[in-house]
Tab-separated table of C-alpha atoms and ligand atoms in Angstrom:
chain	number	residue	atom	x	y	z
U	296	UNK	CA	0.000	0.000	0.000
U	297	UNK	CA	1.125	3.434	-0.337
U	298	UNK	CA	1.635	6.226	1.958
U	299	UNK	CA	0.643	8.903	0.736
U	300	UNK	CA	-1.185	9.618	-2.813
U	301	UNK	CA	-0.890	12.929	-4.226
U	302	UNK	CA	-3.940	13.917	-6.706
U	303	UNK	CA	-2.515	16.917	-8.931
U	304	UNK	CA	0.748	17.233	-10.549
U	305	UNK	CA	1.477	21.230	-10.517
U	306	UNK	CA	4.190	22.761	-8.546
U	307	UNK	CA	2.825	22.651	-5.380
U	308	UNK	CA	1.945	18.780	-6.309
U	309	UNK	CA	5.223	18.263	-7.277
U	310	UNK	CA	7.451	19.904	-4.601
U	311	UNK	CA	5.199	18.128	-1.618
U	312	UNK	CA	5.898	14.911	-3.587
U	313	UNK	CA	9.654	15.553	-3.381
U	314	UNK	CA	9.560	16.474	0.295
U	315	UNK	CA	7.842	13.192	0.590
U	316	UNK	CA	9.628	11.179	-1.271
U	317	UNK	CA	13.037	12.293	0.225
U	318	UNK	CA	11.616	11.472	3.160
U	319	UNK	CA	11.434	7.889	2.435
U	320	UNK	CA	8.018	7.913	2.193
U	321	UNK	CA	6.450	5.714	-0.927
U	322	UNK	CA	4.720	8.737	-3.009
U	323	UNK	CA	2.295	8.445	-5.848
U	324	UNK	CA	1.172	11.725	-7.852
U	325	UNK	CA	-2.439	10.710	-10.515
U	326	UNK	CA	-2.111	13.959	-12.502
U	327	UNK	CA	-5.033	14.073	-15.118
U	328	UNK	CA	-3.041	15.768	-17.955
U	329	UNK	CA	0.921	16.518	-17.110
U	330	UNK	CA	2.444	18.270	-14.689
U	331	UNK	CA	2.557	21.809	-15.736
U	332	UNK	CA	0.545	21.922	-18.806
U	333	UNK	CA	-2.497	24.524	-19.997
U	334	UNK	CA	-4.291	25.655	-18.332
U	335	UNK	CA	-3.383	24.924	-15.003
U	336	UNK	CA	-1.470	27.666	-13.061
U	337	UNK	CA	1.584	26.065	-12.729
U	338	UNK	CA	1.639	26.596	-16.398
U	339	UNK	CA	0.945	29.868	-16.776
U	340	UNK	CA	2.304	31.449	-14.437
U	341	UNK	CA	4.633	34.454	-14.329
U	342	UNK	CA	7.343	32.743	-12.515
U	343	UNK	CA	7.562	36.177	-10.082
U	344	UNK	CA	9.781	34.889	-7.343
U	345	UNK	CA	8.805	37.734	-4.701
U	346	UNK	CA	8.464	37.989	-0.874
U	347	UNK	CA	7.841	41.576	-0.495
U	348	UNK	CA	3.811	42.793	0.033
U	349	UNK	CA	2.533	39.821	0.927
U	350	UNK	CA	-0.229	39.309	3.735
U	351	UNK	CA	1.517	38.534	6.894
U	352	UNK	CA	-0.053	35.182	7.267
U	353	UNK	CA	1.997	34.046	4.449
U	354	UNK	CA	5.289	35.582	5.894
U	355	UNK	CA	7.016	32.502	7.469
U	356	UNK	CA	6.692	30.384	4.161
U	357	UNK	CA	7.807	33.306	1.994
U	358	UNK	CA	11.101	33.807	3.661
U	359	UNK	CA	11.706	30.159	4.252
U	360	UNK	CA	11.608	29.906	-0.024
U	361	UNK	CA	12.872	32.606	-0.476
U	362	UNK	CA	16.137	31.332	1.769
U	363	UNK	CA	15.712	27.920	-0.688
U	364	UNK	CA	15.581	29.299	-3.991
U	365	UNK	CA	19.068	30.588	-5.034
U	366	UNK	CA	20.264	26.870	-4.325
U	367	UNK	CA	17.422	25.138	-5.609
U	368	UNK	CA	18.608	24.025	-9.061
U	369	UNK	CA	21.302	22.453	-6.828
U	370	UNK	CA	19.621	20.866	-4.873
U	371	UNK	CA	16.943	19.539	-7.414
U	372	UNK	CA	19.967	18.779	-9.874
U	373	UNK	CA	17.860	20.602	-12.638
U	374	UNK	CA	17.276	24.058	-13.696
U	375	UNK	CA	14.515	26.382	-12.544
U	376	UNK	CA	15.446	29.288	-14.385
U	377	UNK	CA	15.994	31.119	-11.219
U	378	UNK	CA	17.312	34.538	-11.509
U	379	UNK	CA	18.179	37.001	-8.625
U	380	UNK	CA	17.300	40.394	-10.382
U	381	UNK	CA	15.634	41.482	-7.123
U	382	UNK	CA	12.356	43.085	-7.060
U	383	UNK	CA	11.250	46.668	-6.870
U	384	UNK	CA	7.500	47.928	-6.155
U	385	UNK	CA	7.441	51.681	-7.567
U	386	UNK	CA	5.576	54.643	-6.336
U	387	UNK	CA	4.487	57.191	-8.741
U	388	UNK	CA	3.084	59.760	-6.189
U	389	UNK	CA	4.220	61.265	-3.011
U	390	UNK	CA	0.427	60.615	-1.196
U	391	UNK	CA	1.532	56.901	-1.111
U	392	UNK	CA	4.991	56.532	0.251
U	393	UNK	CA	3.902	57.128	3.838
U	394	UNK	CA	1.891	53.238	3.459
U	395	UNK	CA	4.879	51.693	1.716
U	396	UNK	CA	7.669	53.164	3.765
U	397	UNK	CA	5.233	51.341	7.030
U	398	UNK	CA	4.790	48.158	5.027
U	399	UNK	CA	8.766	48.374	4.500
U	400	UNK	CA	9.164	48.537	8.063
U	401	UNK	CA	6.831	45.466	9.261
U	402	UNK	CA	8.679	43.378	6.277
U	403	UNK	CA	12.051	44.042	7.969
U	404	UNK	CA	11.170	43.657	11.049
U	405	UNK	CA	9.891	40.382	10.148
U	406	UNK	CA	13.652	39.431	8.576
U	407	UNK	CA	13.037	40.654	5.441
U	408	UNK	CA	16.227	42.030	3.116
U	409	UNK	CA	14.091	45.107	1.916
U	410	UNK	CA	15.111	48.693	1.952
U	411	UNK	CA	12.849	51.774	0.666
U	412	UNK	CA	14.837	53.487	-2.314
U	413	UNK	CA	15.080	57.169	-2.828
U	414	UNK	CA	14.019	57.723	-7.000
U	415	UNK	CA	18.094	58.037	-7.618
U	416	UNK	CA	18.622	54.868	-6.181
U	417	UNK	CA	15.204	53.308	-7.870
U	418	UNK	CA	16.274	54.238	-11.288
U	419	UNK	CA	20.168	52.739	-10.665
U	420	UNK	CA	17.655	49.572	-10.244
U	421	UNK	CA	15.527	49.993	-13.286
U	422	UNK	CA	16.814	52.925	-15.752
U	423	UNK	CA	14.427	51.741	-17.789
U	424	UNK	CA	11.765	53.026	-16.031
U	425	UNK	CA	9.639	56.334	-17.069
U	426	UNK	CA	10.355	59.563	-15.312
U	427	UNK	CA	8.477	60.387	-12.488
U	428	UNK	CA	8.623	57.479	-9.941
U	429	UNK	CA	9.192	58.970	-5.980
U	430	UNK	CA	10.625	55.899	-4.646
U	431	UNK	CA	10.613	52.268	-4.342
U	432	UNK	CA	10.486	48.938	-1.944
U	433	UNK	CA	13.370	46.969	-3.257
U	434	UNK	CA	14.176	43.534	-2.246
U	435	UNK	CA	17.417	42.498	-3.994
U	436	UNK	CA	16.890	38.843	-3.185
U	437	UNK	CA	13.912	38.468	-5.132
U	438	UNK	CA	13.789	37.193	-9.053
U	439	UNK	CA	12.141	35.310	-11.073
U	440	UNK	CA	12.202	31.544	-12.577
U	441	UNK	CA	10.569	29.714	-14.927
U	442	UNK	CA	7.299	27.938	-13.857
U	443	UNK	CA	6.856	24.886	-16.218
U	444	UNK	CA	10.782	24.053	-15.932
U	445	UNK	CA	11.095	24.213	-11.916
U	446	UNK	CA	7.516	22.029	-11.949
U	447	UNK	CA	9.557	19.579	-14.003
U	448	UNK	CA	12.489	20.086	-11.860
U	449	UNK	CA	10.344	19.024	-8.763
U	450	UNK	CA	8.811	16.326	-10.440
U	451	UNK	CA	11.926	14.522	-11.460
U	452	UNK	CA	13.743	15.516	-8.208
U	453	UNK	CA	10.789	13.570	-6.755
U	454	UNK	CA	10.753	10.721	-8.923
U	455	UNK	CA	14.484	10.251	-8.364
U	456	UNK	CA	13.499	10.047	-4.721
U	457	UNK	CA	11.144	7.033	-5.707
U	458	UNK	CA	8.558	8.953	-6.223
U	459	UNK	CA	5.597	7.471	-8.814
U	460	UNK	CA	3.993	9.803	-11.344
U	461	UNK	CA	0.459	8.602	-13.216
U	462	UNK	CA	0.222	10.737	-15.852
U	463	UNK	CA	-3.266	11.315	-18.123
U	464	UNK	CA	-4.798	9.901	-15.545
U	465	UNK	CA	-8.114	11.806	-13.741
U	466	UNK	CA	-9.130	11.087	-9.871
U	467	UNK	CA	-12.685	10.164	-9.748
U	468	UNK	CA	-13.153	10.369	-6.225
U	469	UNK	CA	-12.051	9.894	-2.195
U	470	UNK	CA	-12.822	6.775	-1.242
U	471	UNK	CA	-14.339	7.353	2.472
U	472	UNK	CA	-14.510	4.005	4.633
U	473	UNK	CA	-15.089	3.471	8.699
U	474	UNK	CA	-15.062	7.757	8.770
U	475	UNK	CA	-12.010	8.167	7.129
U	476	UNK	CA	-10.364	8.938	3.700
U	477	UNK	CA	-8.911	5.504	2.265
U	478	UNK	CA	-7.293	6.181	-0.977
U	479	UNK	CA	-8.705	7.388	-4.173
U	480	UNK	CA	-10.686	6.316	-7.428
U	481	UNK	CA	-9.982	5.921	-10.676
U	482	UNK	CA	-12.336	4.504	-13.167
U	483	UNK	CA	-13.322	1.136	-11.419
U	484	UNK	CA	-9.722	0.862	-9.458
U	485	UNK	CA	-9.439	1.403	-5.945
U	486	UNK	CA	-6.096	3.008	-4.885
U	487	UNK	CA	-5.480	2.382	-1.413
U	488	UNK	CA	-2.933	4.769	0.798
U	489	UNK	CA	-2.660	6.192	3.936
U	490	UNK	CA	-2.823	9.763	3.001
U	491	UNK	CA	-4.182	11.844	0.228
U	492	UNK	CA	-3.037	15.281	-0.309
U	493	UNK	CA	-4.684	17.230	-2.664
U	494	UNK	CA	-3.008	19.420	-4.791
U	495	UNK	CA	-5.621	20.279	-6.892
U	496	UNK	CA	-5.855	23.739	-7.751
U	497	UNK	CA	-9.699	24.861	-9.227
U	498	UNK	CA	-10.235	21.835	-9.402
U	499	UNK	CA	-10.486	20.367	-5.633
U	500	UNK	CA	-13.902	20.901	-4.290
U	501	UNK	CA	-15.012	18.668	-7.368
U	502	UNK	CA	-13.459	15.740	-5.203
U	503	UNK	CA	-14.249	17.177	-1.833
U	504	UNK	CA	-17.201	18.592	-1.972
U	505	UNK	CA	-19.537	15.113	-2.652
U	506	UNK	CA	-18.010	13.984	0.840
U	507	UNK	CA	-19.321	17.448	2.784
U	508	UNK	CA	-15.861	19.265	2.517
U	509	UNK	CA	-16.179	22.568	0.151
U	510	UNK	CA	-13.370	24.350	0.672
U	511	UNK	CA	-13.607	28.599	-0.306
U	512	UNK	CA	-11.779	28.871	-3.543
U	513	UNK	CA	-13.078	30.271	-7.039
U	514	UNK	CA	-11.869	30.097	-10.335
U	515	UNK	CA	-9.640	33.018	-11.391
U	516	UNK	CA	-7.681	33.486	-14.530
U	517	UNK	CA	-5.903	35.869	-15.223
U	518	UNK	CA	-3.457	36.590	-18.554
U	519	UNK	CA	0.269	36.962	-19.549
U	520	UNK	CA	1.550	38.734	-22.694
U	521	UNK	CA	4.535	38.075	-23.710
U	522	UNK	CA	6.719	39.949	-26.238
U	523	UNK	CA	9.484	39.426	-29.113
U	524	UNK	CA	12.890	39.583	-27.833
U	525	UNK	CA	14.441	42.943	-27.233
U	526	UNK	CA	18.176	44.010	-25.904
U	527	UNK	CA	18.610	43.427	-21.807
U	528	UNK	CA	16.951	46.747	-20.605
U	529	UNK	CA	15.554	45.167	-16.943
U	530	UNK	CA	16.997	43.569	-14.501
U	531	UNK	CA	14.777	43.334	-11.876
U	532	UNK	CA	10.815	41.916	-11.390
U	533	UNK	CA	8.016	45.173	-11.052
U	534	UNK	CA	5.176	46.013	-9.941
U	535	UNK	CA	3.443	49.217	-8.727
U	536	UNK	CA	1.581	51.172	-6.897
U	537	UNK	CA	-2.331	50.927	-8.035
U	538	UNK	CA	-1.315	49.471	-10.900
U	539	UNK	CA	-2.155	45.793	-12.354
U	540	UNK	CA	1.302	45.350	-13.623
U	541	UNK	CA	3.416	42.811	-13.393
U	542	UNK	CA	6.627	43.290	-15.751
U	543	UNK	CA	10.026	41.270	-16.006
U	544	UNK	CA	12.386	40.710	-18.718
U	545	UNK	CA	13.447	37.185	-19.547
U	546	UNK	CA	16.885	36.345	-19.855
U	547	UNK	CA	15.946	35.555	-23.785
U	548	UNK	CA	15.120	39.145	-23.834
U	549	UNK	CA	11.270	38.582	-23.945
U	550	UNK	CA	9.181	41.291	-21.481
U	551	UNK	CA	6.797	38.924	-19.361
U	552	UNK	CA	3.357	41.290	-18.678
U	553	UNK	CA	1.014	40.220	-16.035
U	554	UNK	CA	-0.716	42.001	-13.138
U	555	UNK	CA	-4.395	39.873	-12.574
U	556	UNK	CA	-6.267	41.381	-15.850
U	557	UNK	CA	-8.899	38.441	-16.328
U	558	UNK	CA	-9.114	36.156	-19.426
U	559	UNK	CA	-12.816	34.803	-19.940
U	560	UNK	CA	-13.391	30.964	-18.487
U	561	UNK	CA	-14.849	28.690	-21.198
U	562	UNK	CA	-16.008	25.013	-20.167
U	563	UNK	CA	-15.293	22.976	-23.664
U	564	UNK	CA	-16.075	18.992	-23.912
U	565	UNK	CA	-15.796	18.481	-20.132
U	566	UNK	CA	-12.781	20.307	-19.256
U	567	UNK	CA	-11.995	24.228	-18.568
U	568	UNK	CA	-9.927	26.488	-20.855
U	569	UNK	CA	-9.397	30.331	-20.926
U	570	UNK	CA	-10.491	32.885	-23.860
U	571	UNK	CA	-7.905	35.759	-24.040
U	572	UNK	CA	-10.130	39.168	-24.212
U	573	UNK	CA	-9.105	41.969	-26.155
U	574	UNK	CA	-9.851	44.334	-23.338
U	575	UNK	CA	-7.686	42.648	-20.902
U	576	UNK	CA	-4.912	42.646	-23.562
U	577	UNK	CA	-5.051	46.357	-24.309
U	578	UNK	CA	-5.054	47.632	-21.054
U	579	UNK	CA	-2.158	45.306	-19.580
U	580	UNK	CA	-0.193	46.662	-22.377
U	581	UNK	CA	-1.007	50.465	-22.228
U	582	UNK	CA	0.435	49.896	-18.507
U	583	UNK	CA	2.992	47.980	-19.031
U	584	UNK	CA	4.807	50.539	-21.914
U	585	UNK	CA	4.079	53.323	-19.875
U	586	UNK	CA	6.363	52.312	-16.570
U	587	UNK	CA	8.632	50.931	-18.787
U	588	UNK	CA	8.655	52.664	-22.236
U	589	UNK	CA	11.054	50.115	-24.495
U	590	UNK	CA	8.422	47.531	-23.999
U	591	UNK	CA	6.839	49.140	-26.705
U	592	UNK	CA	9.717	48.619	-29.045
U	593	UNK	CA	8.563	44.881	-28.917
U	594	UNK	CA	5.035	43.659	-30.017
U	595	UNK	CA	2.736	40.705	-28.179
U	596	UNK	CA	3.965	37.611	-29.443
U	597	UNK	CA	1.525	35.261	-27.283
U	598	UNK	CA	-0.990	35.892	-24.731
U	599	UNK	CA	-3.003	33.407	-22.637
U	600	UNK	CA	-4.454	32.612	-19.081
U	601	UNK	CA	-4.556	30.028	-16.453
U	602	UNK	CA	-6.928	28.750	-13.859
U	603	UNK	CA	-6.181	29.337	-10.449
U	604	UNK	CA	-7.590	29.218	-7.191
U	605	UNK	CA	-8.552	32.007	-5.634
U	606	UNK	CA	-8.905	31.613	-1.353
U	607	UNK	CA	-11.948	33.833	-0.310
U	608	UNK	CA	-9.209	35.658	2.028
U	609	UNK	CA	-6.275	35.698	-0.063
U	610	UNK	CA	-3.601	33.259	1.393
U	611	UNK	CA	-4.018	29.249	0.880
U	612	UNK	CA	-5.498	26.786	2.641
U	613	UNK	CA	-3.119	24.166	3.513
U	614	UNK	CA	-3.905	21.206	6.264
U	615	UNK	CA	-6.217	18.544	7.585
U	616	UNK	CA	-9.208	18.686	4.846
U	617	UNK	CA	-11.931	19.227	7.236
U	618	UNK	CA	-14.194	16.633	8.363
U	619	UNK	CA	-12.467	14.176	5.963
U	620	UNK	CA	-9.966	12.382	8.015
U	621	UNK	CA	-6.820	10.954	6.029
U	622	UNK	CA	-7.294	13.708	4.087
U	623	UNK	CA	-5.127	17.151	3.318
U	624	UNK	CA	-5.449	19.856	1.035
U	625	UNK	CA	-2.840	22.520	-0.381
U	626	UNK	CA	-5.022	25.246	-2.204
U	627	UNK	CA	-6.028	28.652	-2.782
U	628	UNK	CA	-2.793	30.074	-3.853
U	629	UNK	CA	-4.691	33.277	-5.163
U	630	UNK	CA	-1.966	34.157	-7.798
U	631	UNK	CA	0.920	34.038	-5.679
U	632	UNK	CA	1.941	30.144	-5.016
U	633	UNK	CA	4.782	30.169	-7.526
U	634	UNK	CA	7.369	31.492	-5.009
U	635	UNK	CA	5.988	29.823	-1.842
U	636	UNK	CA	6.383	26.282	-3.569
U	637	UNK	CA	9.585	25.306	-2.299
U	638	UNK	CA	8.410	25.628	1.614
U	639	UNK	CA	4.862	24.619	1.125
U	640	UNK	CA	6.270	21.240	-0.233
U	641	UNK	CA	8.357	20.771	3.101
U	642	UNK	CA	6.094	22.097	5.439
U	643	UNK	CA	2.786	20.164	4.065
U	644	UNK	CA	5.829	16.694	3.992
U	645	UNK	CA	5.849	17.186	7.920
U	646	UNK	CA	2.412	17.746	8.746
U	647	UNK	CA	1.777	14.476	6.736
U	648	UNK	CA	4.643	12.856	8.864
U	649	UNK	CA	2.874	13.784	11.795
U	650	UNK	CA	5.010	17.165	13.443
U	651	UNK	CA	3.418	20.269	14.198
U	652	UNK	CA	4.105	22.821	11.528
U	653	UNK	CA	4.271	26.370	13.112
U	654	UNK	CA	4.687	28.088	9.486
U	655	UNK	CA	1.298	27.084	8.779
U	656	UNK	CA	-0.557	27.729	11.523
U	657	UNK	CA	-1.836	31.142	9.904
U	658	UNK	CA	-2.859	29.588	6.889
U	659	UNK	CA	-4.627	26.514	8.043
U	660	UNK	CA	-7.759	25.171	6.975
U	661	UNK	CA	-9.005	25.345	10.661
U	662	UNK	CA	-10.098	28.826	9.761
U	663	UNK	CA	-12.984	27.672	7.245
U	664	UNK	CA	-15.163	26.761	9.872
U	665	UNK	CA	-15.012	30.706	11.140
U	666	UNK	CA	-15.333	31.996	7.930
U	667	UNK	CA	-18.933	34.130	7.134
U	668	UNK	CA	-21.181	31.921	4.985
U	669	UNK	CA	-22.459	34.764	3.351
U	670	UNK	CA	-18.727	36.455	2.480
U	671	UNK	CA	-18.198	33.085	0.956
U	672	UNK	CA	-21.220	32.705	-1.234
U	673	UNK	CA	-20.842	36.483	-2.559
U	674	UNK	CA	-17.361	35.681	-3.190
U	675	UNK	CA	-17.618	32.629	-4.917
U	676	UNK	CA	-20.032	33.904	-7.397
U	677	UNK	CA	-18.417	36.947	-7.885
U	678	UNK	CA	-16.971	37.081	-11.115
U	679	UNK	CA	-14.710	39.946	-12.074
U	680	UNK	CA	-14.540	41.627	-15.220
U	681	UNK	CA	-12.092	44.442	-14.045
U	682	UNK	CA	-8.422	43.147	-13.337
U	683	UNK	CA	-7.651	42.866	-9.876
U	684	UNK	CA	-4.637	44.365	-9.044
U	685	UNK	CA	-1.918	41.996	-7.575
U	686	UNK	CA	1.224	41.322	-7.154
U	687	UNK	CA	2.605	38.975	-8.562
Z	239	FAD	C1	-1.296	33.908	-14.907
Z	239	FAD	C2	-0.698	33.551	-13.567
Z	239	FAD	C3	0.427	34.238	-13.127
Z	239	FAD	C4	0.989	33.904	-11.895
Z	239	FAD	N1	2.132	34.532	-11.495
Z	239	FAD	C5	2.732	34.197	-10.336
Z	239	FAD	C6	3.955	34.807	-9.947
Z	239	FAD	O1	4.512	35.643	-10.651
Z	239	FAD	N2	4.502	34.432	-8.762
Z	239	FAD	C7	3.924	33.523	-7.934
Z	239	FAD	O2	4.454	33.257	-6.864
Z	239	FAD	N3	2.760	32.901	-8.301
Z	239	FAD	C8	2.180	33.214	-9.474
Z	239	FAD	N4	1.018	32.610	-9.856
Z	239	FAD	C9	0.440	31.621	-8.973
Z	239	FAD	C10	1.110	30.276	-9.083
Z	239	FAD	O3	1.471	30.007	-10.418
Z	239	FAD	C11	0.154	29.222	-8.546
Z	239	FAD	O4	-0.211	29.585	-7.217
Z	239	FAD	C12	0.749	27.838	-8.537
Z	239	FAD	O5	1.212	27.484	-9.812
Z	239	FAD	C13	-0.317	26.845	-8.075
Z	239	FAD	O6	0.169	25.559	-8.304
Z	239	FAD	P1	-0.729	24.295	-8.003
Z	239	FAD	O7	0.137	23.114	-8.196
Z	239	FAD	O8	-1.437	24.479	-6.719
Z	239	FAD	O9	-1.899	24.382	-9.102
Z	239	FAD	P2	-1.953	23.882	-10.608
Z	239	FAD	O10	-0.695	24.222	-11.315
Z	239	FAD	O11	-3.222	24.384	-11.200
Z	239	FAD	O12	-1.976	22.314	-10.492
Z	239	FAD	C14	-3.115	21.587	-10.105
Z	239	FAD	C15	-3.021	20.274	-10.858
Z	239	FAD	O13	-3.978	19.360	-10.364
Z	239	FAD	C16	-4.399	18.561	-11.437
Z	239	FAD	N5	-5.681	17.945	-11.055
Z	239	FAD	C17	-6.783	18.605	-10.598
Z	239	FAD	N6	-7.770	17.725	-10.334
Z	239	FAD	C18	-7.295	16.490	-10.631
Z	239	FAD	C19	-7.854	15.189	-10.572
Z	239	FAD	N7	-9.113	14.976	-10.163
Z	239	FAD	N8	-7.086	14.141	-10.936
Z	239	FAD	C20	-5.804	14.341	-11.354
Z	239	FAD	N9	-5.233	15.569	-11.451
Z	239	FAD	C21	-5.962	16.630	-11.089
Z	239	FAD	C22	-4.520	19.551	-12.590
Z	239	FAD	O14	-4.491	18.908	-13.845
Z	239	FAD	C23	-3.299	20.446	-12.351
Z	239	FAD	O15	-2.166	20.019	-13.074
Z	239	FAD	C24	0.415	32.898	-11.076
Z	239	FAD	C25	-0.714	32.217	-11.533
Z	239	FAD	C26	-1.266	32.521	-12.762
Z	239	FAD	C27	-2.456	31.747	-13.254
């Protein structure tokens, strides 16, 4: 029998099934198309490695990855793509450095590398940048890497550890027995195990929610552009104040544009997909060239979006599923997961081997019992056709 199934092969899949596997533990991952392929977020993601203006719940897991990352190629003996061009969140008017310079503070006092740049010292960062910008929260340790390469990195690191992967192959179901979570389903088979963690993205409350467990998640997708190759103009990640922008350079020369403008959801023979909409596109781009002018020296190549979970609070739920012993979830990433993947995959390993984890006590699924039923309903039918502005 195994120990622990893992149902979803993205990067959060994937780096818990390495944790596991390393472990000792004997791992199987059912993944119902690959991991890392459309239109799951792992996918397409913006591969924003970034630890700065996050919500304090997700603070202990941020700088725990963030510590992991430089040496994870290393340590996975493949590349992620990882590049330490450091971050900086701009400010474009004087009314809004007094909040950033006090989020600045809180992040350093919590052990975060992150100073608050003076426009001279912004622009050393990112010349490329338009006139204008008052100042800056830079965190030098930041970068970015490349989604679909460090899922595969995690994947094989896993499966080098033992690890199985089942590929093209859907969970039906949880199979519930004597009050507690068994194994899984698929098809006619029974798949017996210990544990089952689900890494399941949008997709989870389809298997939770027949057993009583609906965790508070909704579908979100939101686009990436990405350009023909320019000349190296931008080192580091940005984003900015009130701005849905997201905007790196890849080290092919390719500008990377994201910030949470929505793509449409279309169900199609069964499955999900997203429809890129020409709104969406023209206002990411009229953003992105103004911060950072040489953008528009390049033209959209490709443009898409992927699905991912949105938690009704912002931060994931990761823990016990409730009321379905045997069971754990690690969801609800809300456009931000990419970076915390490294730490999420040791910290959910432990809980499954039975220690306490203190990094994710504030991000539990204990809280969904406290939650308002009414904030959840309005939230989950909510669907938003103005972008929401993140970071990414
Ligand atoms: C456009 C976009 C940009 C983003 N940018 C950033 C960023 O810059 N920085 C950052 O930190 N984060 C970013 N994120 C968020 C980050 O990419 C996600 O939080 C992360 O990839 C979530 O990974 P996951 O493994 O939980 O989900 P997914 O990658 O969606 O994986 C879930 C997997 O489960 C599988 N699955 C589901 N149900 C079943 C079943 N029944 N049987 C078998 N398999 C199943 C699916 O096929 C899928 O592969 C971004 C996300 C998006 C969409």
């Amino acid at each position: 029998m195994l120990d622990v199934v893992i149902v979803g092969g993205g990067v959060i899949g994937s780096s818990i099934a390495y944790h596991l596997a390393r472990s000792g533990a004997r791992v199987r991952v059912y993944e119902q198309a690959a991991p890392a392929v459309a239109p799951s977020a792992s996918w397409a993601s913006a591969g924003g490695v970034r630890q700065q203006g996050r919500d304090p719940r997700e603070w202990p897991l941020t700088l725990e990855a963030a510590h992991r990352w430089p040496d994870l190629d290393d340590e996975l003996a493949a590349p992620t793509g990882f590049i330490q061009g450091g971050h900086l969140h701009l400010v474009e008017t004087e009314a809004d450095l007094g909040a950033l310079e006090q989020r600045v503070q809180r992040e350093r006092q919590a052990g975060m590398n992150i100073s608050l740049l003076e426009p001279s010292a912004a622009y050393q960062v990112a010349p490329a940048m338009k006139g204008g910008v008052v100042g800056a929260a830079f965190t030098p340790e930041d970068g970015q890497a490349d989604p679909r390469r460090t899922t595969a990195a995690f994947a094989a690191a896993a499966q080098h550890h033992g690890a199985e992967y089942s590929n093209q192959t859907r969970v039906d179901g949880l199979v519930s027995r004597d009050g507690r979570i068994r194994g899984i389903s698929v098809g006619s088979e029974l798949v017996s195990a210990d544990t089952v963690v689900l890494a399941t993205g949008v997709w989870t409350n389809a298997l939770t929610a027949p057993l009583g467990c609906e965790v508070p998640i909704a579908v979100r997708a939101p686009q990436m552009l990405l350009t023909t190759p320019g000349p190296p103009r931008l080192a580091p990640t940005l984003t900015a104040v009130n701005r849905a922008l997201s905007l790196k350079q890849l080290s092919s020369g390719e500008y990377f544009i994201g910030g949470g403008w929505p793509t449409d959801v279309v169900a199609h023979n069964n499955t999900l997909a997203c429809r890129v909409r020409p709104d969406s596109v023209g206002g990411s781009w009229a953003v992105a060239t103004e911060i950072v002018p040489s953008v528009a020296d390049q033209r959209i190549d490709q443009h898409w979006g992927g699905l991912e979970a949105q938690s009704v609070d912002g931060v994931p739920f990761i823990g016990p599923a409730p009321g379905l012993e045997g069971a754990f979830v690690a969801v609800g990433f809300s456009g931000h997961g990419f970076q915390l993947s490294p730490a999420v995959g040791r910290a959910v390993a432990d809980l499954v081997g039975g220690a306490r984890v203190s990094e994710l006590e504030s991000v539990s699924t204990a809280r969904i019992h406290a939650l308002d039923p009414a904030i959840v309903d309005a939230f989950k039918h909510a669907s938003p056709t103005t972008p929401v502005a993140t970071l990414e």
